[in-house]
Amino acid sequence: MGANEGKRAINRVVVVGGGTAGWMTAAGLASMLGQTGLEITLVESEAIGVVGVGEATLPHIKNFNDTIGVNEAEFMAATSATFKLGIEFVNWGRKGDSYIHPFGEFGLPNAGVAFHQYWRKFAGRPGVGALDEYSLPVIASRMGKFQPPSEDPRSVMSTYRYAYQFDALQYAPFMRTHAEARGVTRMEGKVVDVTLEPESGRVSALTMDDGRVVEGDLFVDCTGFFGLLIEKTLSAGYDDWSEWLPADRAVAVPCESDGPLLPYTRATAHEAGWSWRIPLQHRTGNGHVYSSQFLSDDAACDTLLDGLEGERLADPRFLRFVTGKRRKLWSRNVVAIGLSGGFLEPLESTSIYLIQEGITKLLELFPANQDCDVEVAEYNRWMDLQFERVRDFLILHYHATERDDSDFWNHMRTMNVPDSLAERLELFTAHGHVSAYDHGLFLVPSWVAVLIGQRVLPSSFDARVSGQADAEVLRHLAGLKGHMEKAAGSMEDHAAYLTRNNMMRAAA
Amino acid sequence: MSTERILVRGSPLQAGVIGAYLASRWLGPGRSLELAVGTEDKATGSFATRPSVHRFHAEMGLPIDQLFARCGGSPILAAETRTADGAAVQLPFSAFGVPRGGVEFHQYWLRASRLSQQADLTEFSLSLALQNAAHKPPLAQLEQLPVDFGIAFDRSAYGNALLSFAKAGGASVIEASSEQAQSASLVIQCSSDAQAPKWQGQELNIAQQSGISGLEWHALSSATRRFANLAAPLSDCVPEQAEWTRLALAQRERMADMQELLNIEDPLASTRPALQRKAEVFAACGRIPTEDYEVFTPPEWLAALWARGVRPRRSDRMAERLTDSQLLDWLDQLRGQIASLTRQVQAA
């Protein structure tokens, strides 16, 4: 008799909640495990609204879409999507500042020394310019251009990646179509009761408002902040990180598009938080994330509405949240994916990345039966690490500032940060070296972009830079900048690219 | 401006590896590099490296093919070691079989072996097939194959070649007992005992490693490379010292994990958290969790866990996407391709 025989096999997955997280999970499981006989049911209620999290994404989503067989042009048209080459941060280091965190490299390394080290030596000299002037995706973003990267590693056109900005309310239905075509069964209705196995405490079934009972072996909680299974039923607990990230509310409103279709998201810092601007094909998504400790709802809403660049298309919608994560994202036979698992403000567009990471890890560790404590522990370890590393990177944006124009910024600038971040800052401010890790979302160029973009200039630079003649380095910098400008200039206009490739959504 | 002076103390080979890299990647105006070469190195014979030897030498601007010819080079496709009870273990640098649909090959093999008798997992490793072949393929041919490889050099010839390269790059060799060899802005020394790697004040200690082929080289090269990559004025580098030490200690932990895996009676009972996790997760589902700053590749961990008798209780469910016949046919084809490729390489 095999080691797994005699224990209840996992052949029925029930996904609870049908927003972005729910349908991405269902589509991912169906695409990768549907052929193995896994039955996937998604229960959702049209009466319950969805938050519509994550209109802006990171380049990793292309891997997810490619893996589950999504056609890019169909996806773009169905979700009114635009391409995204980075995120512009306005007013973060100081009021009036602007930099772009690009999905790509700065310059090219030379003799093993990172490009920003050469730039640091000559920063401030005439003609040298800002660091992001040596980033192809930044230059292209500012020009409103887009072209997919080259696969030739020798080409400067290979030095970037791209993501998407899409309508989350259109993305979930698109994923639903994809999932249902691969065998996912959708059940409409509200869950009114959850049945637990008496001995193990595992969830065994859900009772719907019309009396139907949905049994399952593994449940994925995608019920958003409510956390129906992971918290309301299993009391997994929550790690509250508002000590470092005190924003606890957001107000969102769409407006008409005005001006060219920009291939980047904008995050503008305000008195006690920041606002997002996400350009889609048919509208612009806007929102203001703020701390209620420092700003009233009315004032936050006024700031948002005053900054709209087009006609408002709906009433402002308020959200409340506590930044942090569940103590256990997988507890017994319930896995929390999406907002039910935790919330980190969308400053770096990480919401969908964390959903994707949750799905990928669940697939990798998908248990054969209920005897899966090892898989559960490994899943939780991995996801904890992902959340914590994103958290540190978000804290950096608030802490690395010279702003002293409000109580909020004074608090953020002077607060104690996690040791992991403090050590990283100390290393960088000395000679520009960046502490790298193997497992984590944000790589060295991202840390450099935010640190230098927010005026954290190293007091000196890598000692090896001095080994090269100044005139030679300056010539190299000028040549590189010109080369990148030329390459960006040769790209197609972003909107024209979408149109030419049949990626524009047909008018209703 | 005062001159920064680095003094390297070690055997000819240790001083050669460290000195050659620093001569090409650190030495410059206002800096001097002196190598106090001791004579205590009794080791002779072959000196194994790992696949990162290619990058290390490319960064130095010292073409590997020249060294290969001059220093009696021979390719290595797997690290060699022994368990506590004396059993030989080979840790291949490259994957067993080929991954498919995002799932590692051994998961398919596990499933297939429950369907029918299968050849041993090691027979699906091109690295092991080439490592154990009567004749190793020439360098140029290996570079065309989908395998990573290090190189074994004649220890003495390699050390001398690197010392010559260091001298040509501006380093000077001094008597270990001379007055000059007593102090410097920074003294780099290799310790053969279990002393922890540490960079503090004017001393940087590289803890030597042994027991697995290639680790001695890895400890030297990675410590030197890391030092060069954290280049800062030697009088003002406290954060860099802390970072160097943090990374060196992390790598030492990963090496210690492997050493324990090869020697402990029951890997699942290890008290080393990362090793216990690797063994438990592998036993549960065949996946091998990795840490930051791993030294060994996933195929090496797989081979070591396998050699120590850790067996997954099940295969990955994603490996069930192939039908039984598709799976068995694919494995047959793959095994045939590896055997055929090995024969072709031998015949060439």
CSV table of N, CA and C in Angstrom, one decimal, chain A residues 131-268:
chain,number,residue,atom,x,y,z
A,131,LEU,N,19.6,60.2,-13.2
A,131,LEU,CA,19.9,58.7,-13.5
A,131,LEU,C,18.9,58.1,-14.5
A,132,ASP,N,17.6,58.5,-14.3
A,132,ASP,CA,16.7,57.8,-15.2
A,132,ASP,C,16.7,58.3,-16.7
A,133,GLU,N,17.6,59.3,-17.0
A,133,GLU,CA,17.8,59.6,-18.4
A,133,GLU,C,18.7,58.5,-19.1
A,134,TYR,N,19.2,57.6,-18.3
A,134,TYR,CA,20.0,56.4,-18.8
A,134,TYR,C,19.2,55.1,-18.8
A,135,SER,N,17.9,55.3,-18.8
A,135,SER,CA,17.0,54.1,-18.8
A,135,SER,C,16.1,54.1,-20.0
A,136,LEU,N,16.2,53.2,-20.8
A,136,LEU,CA,15.4,53.2,-22.0
A,136,LEU,C,13.9,53.2,-21.7
A,137,PRO,N,13.4,52.3,-20.8
A,137,PRO,CA,12.0,52.4,-20.5
A,137,PRO,C,11.5,53.8,-19.9
A,138,VAL,N,12.4,54.5,-19.2
A,138,VAL,CA,12.0,55.8,-18.7
A,138,VAL,C,11.9,56.8,-19.9
A,139,ILE,N,12.9,56.7,-20.8
A,139,ILE,CA,12.9,57.7,-21.9
A,139,ILE,C,11.6,57.4,-22.8
A,140,ALA,N,11.4,56.1,-23.0
A,140,ALA,CA,10.2,55.8,-23.9
A,140,ALA,C,8.9,56.2,-23.2
A,141,SER,N,8.9,56.0,-21.9
A,141,SER,CA,7.7,56.4,-21.1
A,141,SER,C,7.4,57.9,-21.3
A,142,ARG,N,8.4,58.7,-21.1
A,142,ARG,CA,8.3,60.1,-21.2
A,142,ARG,C,7.9,60.5,-22.6
A,143,MET,N,8.3,59.7,-23.6
A,143,MET,CA,7.9,60.1,-25.0
A,143,MET,C,6.5,59.5,-25.4
A,144,GLY,N,6.0,58.6,-24.5
A,144,GLY,CA,4.7,58.0,-24.8
A,144,GLY,C,4.8,56.9,-25.8
A,145,LYS,N,6.0,56.3,-25.9
A,145,LYS,CA,6.2,55.2,-26.9
A,145,LYS,C,6.2,53.8,-26.3
A,146,PHE,N,6.0,52.9,-27.2
A,146,PHE,CA,6.1,51.5,-26.7
A,146,PHE,C,6.5,50.5,-27.8
A,147,GLN,N,7.2,49.6,-27.5
A,147,GLN,CA,7.6,48.5,-28.4
A,147,GLN,C,8.0,47.3,-27.5
A,148,PRO,N,7.6,46.1,-27.8
A,148,PRO,CA,8.1,45.0,-27.0
A,148,PRO,C,9.6,44.8,-27.0
A,149,PRO,N,10.2,44.4,-25.9
A,149,PRO,CA,11.7,44.3,-25.9
A,149,PRO,C,12.2,43.3,-26.9
A,150,SER,N,13.5,43.5,-27.2
A,150,SER,CA,14.1,42.5,-28.1
A,150,SER,C,14.6,41.3,-27.3
A,151,GLU,N,14.7,40.2,-28.0
A,151,GLU,CA,15.2,39.0,-27.4
A,151,GLU,C,16.7,38.9,-27.5
A,152,ASP,N,17.3,39.8,-28.3
A,152,ASP,CA,18.8,39.8,-28.5
A,152,ASP,C,19.5,40.5,-27.3
A,153,PRO,N,20.2,39.7,-26.4
A,153,PRO,CA,20.7,40.3,-25.2
A,153,PRO,C,21.8,41.4,-25.5
A,154,ARG,N,22.3,41.4,-26.8
A,154,ARG,CA,23.3,42.4,-27.1
A,154,ARG,C,22.6,43.8,-27.4
A,155,SER,N,21.3,43.8,-27.6
A,155,SER,CA,20.6,45.0,-28.0
A,155,SER,C,20.2,45.8,-26.8
A,156,VAL,N,20.3,47.1,-26.9
A,156,VAL,CA,19.8,48.0,-25.8
A,156,VAL,C,18.3,47.8,-25.7
A,157,MET,N,17.7,47.3,-26.7
A,157,MET,CA,16.2,47.1,-26.7
A,157,MET,C,15.9,45.9,-25.8
A,158,SER,N,16.8,45.2,-25.3
A,158,SER,CA,16.6,44.0,-24.5
A,158,SER,C,16.6,44.4,-23.0
A,159,THR,N,16.9,45.7,-22.7
A,159,THR,CA,17.2,46.1,-21.3
A,159,THR,C,15.9,46.4,-20.5
A,160,TYR,N,14.8,46.0,-21.0
A,160,TYR,CA,13.5,46.3,-20.2
A,160,TYR,C,12.5,45.2,-20.4
A,161,ARG,N,11.5,45.3,-19.5
A,161,ARG,CA,10.3,44.4,-19.6
A,161,ARG,C,9.1,45.3,-19.6
A,162,TYR,N,7.9,44.7,-19.7
A,162,TYR,CA,6.7,45.5,-19.6
A,162,TYR,C,5.6,44.8,-18.9
A,163,ALA,N,4.7,45.6,-18.4
A,163,ALA,CA,3.5,45.0,-17.7
A,163,ALA,C,2.3,45.6,-18.4
A,164,TYR,N,1.1,45.5,-17.7
A,164,TYR,CA,-0.1,46.0,-18.3
A,164,TYR,C,-0.8,46.9,-17.2
A,165,GLN,N,-1.7,47.8,-17.7
A,165,GLN,CA,-2.6,48.5,-16.9
A,165,GLN,C,-4.0,48.1,-17.5
A,166,PHE,N,-4.9,47.5,-16.7
A,166,PHE,CA,-6.1,47.1,-17.3
A,166,PHE,C,-7.3,47.4,-16.3
A,167,ASP,N,-8.5,47.2,-16.9
A,167,ASP,CA,-9.7,47.4,-16.1
A,167,ASP,C,-10.0,46.2,-15.3
A,168,ALA,N,-9.8,46.2,-14.0
A,168,ALA,CA,-10.0,45.0,-13.2
A,168,ALA,C,-11.4,44.5,-13.3
A,169,LEU,N,-12.3,45.4,-13.5
A,169,LEU,CA,-13.7,44.9,-13.6
A,169,LEU,C,-14.0,44.1,-14.9
A,170,GLN,N,-13.1,44.3,-15.9
A,170,GLN,CA,-13.2,43.6,-17.1
A,170,GLN,C,-12.2,42.3,-17.1
A,171,TYR,N,-11.2,42.4,-16.2
A,171,TYR,CA,-10.2,41.4,-16.2
A,171,TYR,C,-10.8,40.1,-15.5
A,172,ALA,N,-11.6,40.3,-14.5
A,172,ALA,CA,-12.2,39.1,-13.8
A,172,ALA,C,-13.1,38.3,-14.8
A,173,PRO,N,-14.0,39.0,-15.5
A,173,PRO,CA,-14.8,38.3,-16.5
A,173,PRO,C,-14.0,37.6,-17.6
A,174,PHE,N,-12.9,38.3,-18.0
A,174,PHE,CA,-12.0,37.6,-19.0
A,174,PHE,C,-11.4,36.4,-18.5
A,175,MET,N,-10.9,36.4,-17.2
A,175,MET,CA,-10.4,35.2,-16.6
A,175,MET,C,-11.5,34.1,-16.4
A,176,ARG,N,-12.7,34.6,-16.1
A,176,ARG,CA,-13.8,33.7,-16.0
A,176,ARG,C,-14.1,32.9,-17.3
A,177,THR,N,-14.1,33.6,-18.4
A,177,THR,CA,-14.3,32.9,-19.7
A,177,THR,C,-13.2,31.9,-19.9
A,178,HIS,N,-11.9,32.3,-19.6
A,178,HIS,CA,-10.8,31.4,-19.7
A,178,HIS,C,-10.9,30.2,-18.8
A,179,ALA,N,-11.4,30.4,-17.6
A,179,ALA,CA,-11.5,29.3,-16.6
A,179,ALA,C,-12.6,28.4,-17.0
A,180,GLU,N,-13.7,28.9,-17.3
A,180,GLU,CA,-14.9,28.1,-17.6
A,180,GLU,C,-14.6,27.2,-18.9
A,181,ALA,N,-13.9,27.8,-19.8
A,181,ALA,CA,-13.6,27.0,-21.0
A,181,ALA,C,-12.7,25.8,-20.7
A,182,ARG,N,-12.0,25.9,-19.5
A,182,ARG,CA,-11.2,24.8,-19.1
A,182,ARG,C,-11.8,24.0,-17.9
A,183,GLY,N,-13.1,24.1,-17.8
A,183,GLY,CA,-13.9,23.1,-17.0
A,183,GLY,C,-14.3,23.6,-15.6
A,184,VAL,N,-14.0,24.9,-15.3
A,184,VAL,CA,-14.4,25.4,-14.0
A,184,VAL,C,-15.9,25.6,-13.9
A,185,THR,N,-16.5,25.1,-12.9
A,185,THR,CA,-18.0,25.3,-12.7
A,185,THR,C,-18.2,26.5,-11.8
A,186,ARG,N,-19.1,27.4,-12.3
A,186,ARG,CA,-19.4,28.6,-11.5
A,186,ARG,C,-20.8,28.3,-10.8
A,187,MET,N,-20.8,28.7,-9.5
A,187,MET,CA,-22.1,28.7,-8.8
A,187,MET,C,-22.5,30.0,-8.3
A,188,GLU,N,-23.6,30.5,-8.6
A,188,GLU,CA,-24.1,31.8,-8.2
A,188,GLU,C,-24.7,31.7,-6.8
A,189,GLY,N,-24.5,32.6,-5.9
A,189,GLY,CA,-25.1,32.6,-4.6
A,189,GLY,C,-24.2,33.0,-3.5
A,190,LYS,N,-24.8,33.3,-2.4
A,190,LYS,CA,-24.1,33.7,-1.2
A,190,LYS,C,-23.8,32.5,-0.3
A,191,VAL,N,-22.7,32.5,0.3
A,191,VAL,CA,-22.4,31.4,1.3
A,191,VAL,C,-23.0,31.8,2.6
A,192,VAL,N,-23.9,31.0,3.2
A,192,VAL,CA,-24.5,31.4,4.5
A,192,VAL,C,-24.0,30.5,5.6
A,193,ASP,N,-23.3,29.4,5.3
A,193,ASP,CA,-22.8,28.6,6.4
A,193,ASP,C,-21.6,27.8,6.0
A,194,VAL,N,-20.7,27.6,6.9
A,194,VAL,CA,-19.5,26.8,6.6
A,194,VAL,C,-19.5,25.7,7.6
A,195,THR,N,-19.3,24.4,7.0
A,195,THR,CA,-19.3,23.3,7.9
A,195,THR,C,-17.9,22.8,8.1
A,196,LEU,N,-17.5,22.5,9.3
A,196,LEU,CA,-16.2,22.0,9.6
A,196,LEU,C,-16.3,20.5,10.0
A,197,GLU,N,-15.2,19.8,9.7
A,197,GLU,CA,-15.1,18.4,10.2
A,197,GLU,C,-14.9,18.5,11.7
A,198,PRO,N,-15.6,17.7,12.4
A,198,PRO,CA,-15.5,17.8,13.9
A,198,PRO,C,-14.1,17.6,14.4
A,199,GLU,N,-13.4,16.6,14.0
A,199,GLU,CA,-12.1,16.3,14.6
A,199,GLU,C,-11.0,17.1,14.1
A,200,SER,N,-10.9,17.3,12.8
A,200,SER,CA,-9.8,18.0,12.2
A,200,SER,C,-9.9,19.5,12.2
A,201,GLY,N,-11.2,19.9,12.2
A,201,GLY,CA,-11.4,21.4,12.1
A,201,GLY,C,-11.3,21.9,10.7
A,202,ARG,N,-11.2,21.0,9.7
A,202,ARG,CA,-11.1,21.4,8.3
A,202,ARG,C,-12.4,21.8,7.8
A,203,VAL,N,-12.4,22.7,6.8
A,203,VAL,CA,-13.7,23.0,6.1
A,203,VAL,C,-14.1,21.8,5.3
A,204,SER,N,-15.4,21.4,5.4
A,204,SER,CA,-15.8,20.3,4.6
A,204,SER,C,-16.9,20.7,3.5
A,205,ALA,N,-17.6,21.7,3.8
A,205,ALA,CA,-18.7,22.1,2.9
A,205,ALA,C,-19.1,23.6,3.2
A,206,LEU,N,-19.7,24.1,2.1
A,206,LEU,CA,-20.3,25.4,2.2
A,206,LEU,C,-21.8,25.3,2.0
A,207,THR,N,-22.6,26.0,2.7
A,207,THR,CA,-24.1,26.0,2.4
A,207,THR,C,-24.4,27.4,1.7
A,208,MET,N,-25.1,27.3,0.6
A,208,MET,CA,-25.5,28.5,-0.1
A,208,MET,C,-26.8,29.0,0.3
A,209,ASP,N,-27.1,30.2,0.0
A,209,ASP,CA,-28.4,30.8,0.5
A,209,ASP,C,-29.6,30.2,-0.1
A,210,ASP,N,-29.5,29.4,-1.2
A,210,ASP,CA,-30.7,28.7,-1.7
A,210,ASP,C,-30.7,27.2,-1.1
A,211,GLY,N,-29.8,26.9,-0.2
A,211,GLY,CA,-29.8,25.6,0.4
A,211,GLY,C,-28.9,24.6,-0.2
A,212,ARG,N,-28.3,24.9,-1.3
A,212,ARG,CA,-27.4,23.9,-1.9
A,212,ARG,C,-26.1,23.8,-1.0
A,213,VAL,N,-25.5,22.6,-1.1
A,213,VAL,CA,-24.3,22.4,-0.3
A,213,VAL,C,-23.2,22.1,-1.3
A,214,VAL,N,-22.1,22.8,-1.1
A,214,VAL,CA,-20.9,22.6,-1.9
A,214,VAL,C,-19.8,22.0,-1.1
A,215,GLU,N,-19.5,20.7,-1.4
A,215,GLU,CA,-18.4,20.0,-0.7
A,215,GLU,C,-17.1,20.2,-1.4
A,216,GLY,N,-16.0,20.2,-0.7
A,216,GLY,CA,-14.7,20.3,-1.3
A,216,GLY,C,-13.7,19.7,-0.4
A,217,ASP,N,-12.5,19.5,-1.0
A,217,ASP,CA,-11.3,18.9,-0.3
A,217,ASP,C,-10.4,20.1,0.1
A,218,LEU,N,-10.3,21.0,-0.8
A,218,LEU,CA,-9.4,22.2,-0.5
A,218,LEU,C,-10.2,23.4,-0.9
A,219,PHE,N,-10.1,24.5,-0.1
A,219,PHE,CA,-10.9,25.7,-0.3
A,219,PHE,C,-9.9,26.9,-0.5
A,220,VAL,N,-10.2,27.7,-1.4
A,220,VAL,CA,-9.4,28.9,-1.6
A,220,VAL,C,-10.2,30.1,-1.3
A,221,ASP,N,-9.8,30.8,-0.3
A,221,ASP,CA,-10.6,32.0,0.2
A,221,ASP,C,-10.2,33.2,-0.6
A,222,CYS,N,-11.1,33.7,-1.5
A,222,CYS,CA,-10.9,34.9,-2.3
A,222,CYS,C,-12.0,35.9,-2.0
A,223,THR,N,-12.4,35.9,-0.7
A,223,THR,CA,-13.5,36.8,-0.3
A,223,THR,C,-13.1,38.2,0.0
A,224,GLY,N,-11.9,38.5,-0.3
A,224,GLY,CA,-11.5,39.9,0.0
A,224,GLY,C,-11.2,40.2,1.4
A,225,PHE,N,-11.3,41.4,1.8
A,225,PHE,CA,-11.0,41.8,3.2
A,225,PHE,C,-11.8,41.0,4.2
A,226,PHE,N,-13.0,40.5,3.8
A,226,PHE,CA,-13.9,39.8,4.7
A,226,PHE,C,-13.3,38.6,5.3
A,227,GLY,N,-12.5,37.8,4.4
A,227,GLY,CA,-11.9,36.6,4.9
A,227,GLY,C,-12.8,35.6,5.5
A,228,LEU,N,-13.8,35.3,4.7
A,228,LEU,CA,-14.9,34.4,5.2
A,228,LEU,C,-14.4,33.1,5.8
A,229,LEU,N,-13.5,32.4,5.1
A,229,LEU,CA,-13.0,31.1,5.6
A,229,LEU,C,-11.8,31.3,6.5
A,230,ILE,N,-10.8,32.1,6.0
A,230,ILE,CA,-9.5,32.1,6.6
A,230,ILE,C,-9.6,32.8,8.0
A,231,GLU,N,-10.4,33.8,8.1
A,231,GLU,CA,-10.5,34.5,9.4
A,231,GLU,C,-11.8,34.3,10.1
A,232,LYS,N,-12.9,34.5,9.4
A,232,LYS,CA,-14.2,34.4,10.1
A,232,LYS,C,-14.5,33.0,10.6
A,233,THR,N,-13.9,32.0,9.8
A,233,THR,CA,-14.1,30.6,10.2
A,233,THR,C,-13.0,30.0,11.0
A,234,LEU,N,-11.7,30.2,10.4
A,234,LEU,CA,-10.6,29.6,11.0
A,234,LEU,C,-9.7,30.4,11.9
A,235,SER,N,-10.1,31.7,12.0
A,235,SER,CA,-9.3,32.6,12.9
A,235,SER,C,-7.8,32.5,12.7
A,236,ALA,N,-7.3,32.7,11.5
A,236,ALA,CA,-5.9,32.6,11.3
A,236,ALA,C,-5.1,33.7,11.9
A,237,GLY,N,-5.7,34.8,12.2
A,237,GLY,CA,-4.9,35.9,12.8
A,237,GLY,C,-4.3,36.8,11.8
A,238,TYR,N,-3.9,38.0,12.2
A,238,TYR,CA,-3.4,39.0,11.3
A,238,TYR,C,-2.2,39.7,11.8
A,239,ASP,N,-1.2,39.9,11.0
A,239,ASP,CA,0.0,40.7,11.4
A,239,ASP,C,-0.3,42.1,10.9
A,240,ASP,N,-0.4,43.0,11.9
A,240,ASP,CA,-0.7,44.4,11.5
A,240,ASP,C,0.6,45.2,11.3
A,241,TRP,N,0.8,45.7,10.1
A,241,TRP,CA,2.0,46.4,9.8
A,241,TRP,C,1.8,48.0,9.7
A,242,SER,N,0.7,48.4,10.3
A,242,SER,CA,0.4,49.8,10.2
A,242,SER,C,1.4,50.7,11.0
A,243,GLU,N,2.2,50.1,11.8
A,243,GLU,CA,3.3,50.8,12.5
A,243,GLU,C,4.2,51.5,11.5
A,244,TRP,N,4.4,50.8,10.3
A,244,TRP,CA,5.3,51.3,9.3
A,244,TRP,C,4.6,51.9,8.1
A,245,LEU,N,3.4,51.3,7.9
A,245,LEU,CA,2.6,51.7,6.7
A,245,LEU,C,1.2,52.2,7.2
A,246,PRO,N,1.1,53.4,7.7
A,246,PRO,CA,-0.1,53.8,8.4
A,246,PRO,C,-1.3,54.1,7.5
A,247,ALA,N,-1.1,54.2,6.2
A,247,ALA,CA,-2.3,54.4,5.4
A,247,ALA,C,-3.3,53.3,5.6
A,248,ASP,N,-4.6,53.7,5.8
A,248,ASP,CA,-5.6,52.7,6.1
A,248,ASP,C,-6.9,53.0,5.4
A,249,ARG,N,-6.9,53.9,4.5
A,249,ARG,CA,-8.1,54.2,3.7
A,249,ARG,C,-7.7,54.6,2.2
A,250,ALA,N,-8.7,54.4,1.4
A,250,ALA,CA,-8.5,54.8,0.0
A,250,ALA,C,-9.8,55.3,-0.5
A,251,VAL,N,-9.8,56.2,-1.5
A,251,VAL,CA,-11.0,56.6,-2.2
A,251,VAL,C,-10.6,56.6,-3.6
A,252,ALA,N,-11.5,56.0,-4.4
A,252,ALA,CA,-11.2,55.7,-5.8
A,252,ALA,C,-12.3,56.3,-6.7
A,253,VAL,N,-12.0,56.8,-7.9
A,253,VAL,CA,-13.0,57.3,-8.8
A,253,VAL,C,-12.4,57.3,-10.2
A,254,PRO,N,-13.1,56.8,-11.2
A,254,PRO,CA,-12.6,56.9,-12.6
A,254,PRO,C,-13.0,58.2,-13.3
A,255,CYS,N,-12.2,58.6,-14.2
A,255,CYS,CA,-12.5,59.8,-15.0
A,255,CYS,C,-12.2,59.5,-16.5
A,256,GLU,N,-12.7,60.5,-17.3
A,256,GLU,CA,-12.5,60.3,-18.7
A,256,GLU,C,-11.0,60.5,-19.0
A,257,SER,N,-10.5,59.8,-20.1
A,257,SER,CA,-9.1,60.0,-20.5
A,257,SER,C,-8.9,61.4,-21.1
A,258,ASP,N,-7.8,62.0,-20.8
A,258,ASP,CA,-7.5,63.3,-21.3
A,258,ASP,C,-6.0,63.3,-21.7
A,259,GLY,N,-5.8,63.5,-22.9
A,259,GLY,CA,-4.4,63.5,-23.4
A,259,GLY,C,-3.9,62.2,-23.9
A,260,PRO,N,-2.6,62.1,-24.2
A,260,PRO,CA,-2.1,60.9,-24.8
A,260,PRO,C,-2.1,59.7,-23.8
A,261,LEU,N,-2.1,58.5,-24.4
A,261,LEU,CA,-2.2,57.3,-23.6
A,261,LEU,C,-0.8,57.0,-23.1
A,262,LEU,N,-0.6,57.2,-21.8
A,262,LEU,CA,0.8,57.1,-21.3
A,262,LEU,C,1.1,55.6,-20.9
A,263,PRO,N,2.3,55.1,-21.2
A,263,PRO,CA,2.6,53.8,-20.9
A,263,PRO,C,3.3,53.7,-19.5
A,264,TYR,N,2.7,54.3,-18.5
A,264,TYR,CA,3.2,54.2,-17.2
A,264,TYR,C,2.1,54.7,-16.2
A,265,THR,N,2.2,54.2,-15.0
A,265,THR,CA,1.3,54.6,-13.9
A,265,THR,C,2.0,55.7,-13.1
A,266,ARG,N,1.1,56.6,-12.6
A,266,ARG,CA,1.7,57.7,-11.8
A,266,ARG,C,1.2,57.6,-10.3
A,267,ALA,N,2.2,57.8,-9.4
A,267,ALA,CA,1.9,57.9,-8.0
A,267,ALA,C,2.3,59.2,-7.4
A,268,THR,N,1.4,60.0,-7.0
A,268,THR,CA,1.7,61.4,-6.6
A,268,THR,C,1.5,61.5,-5.1
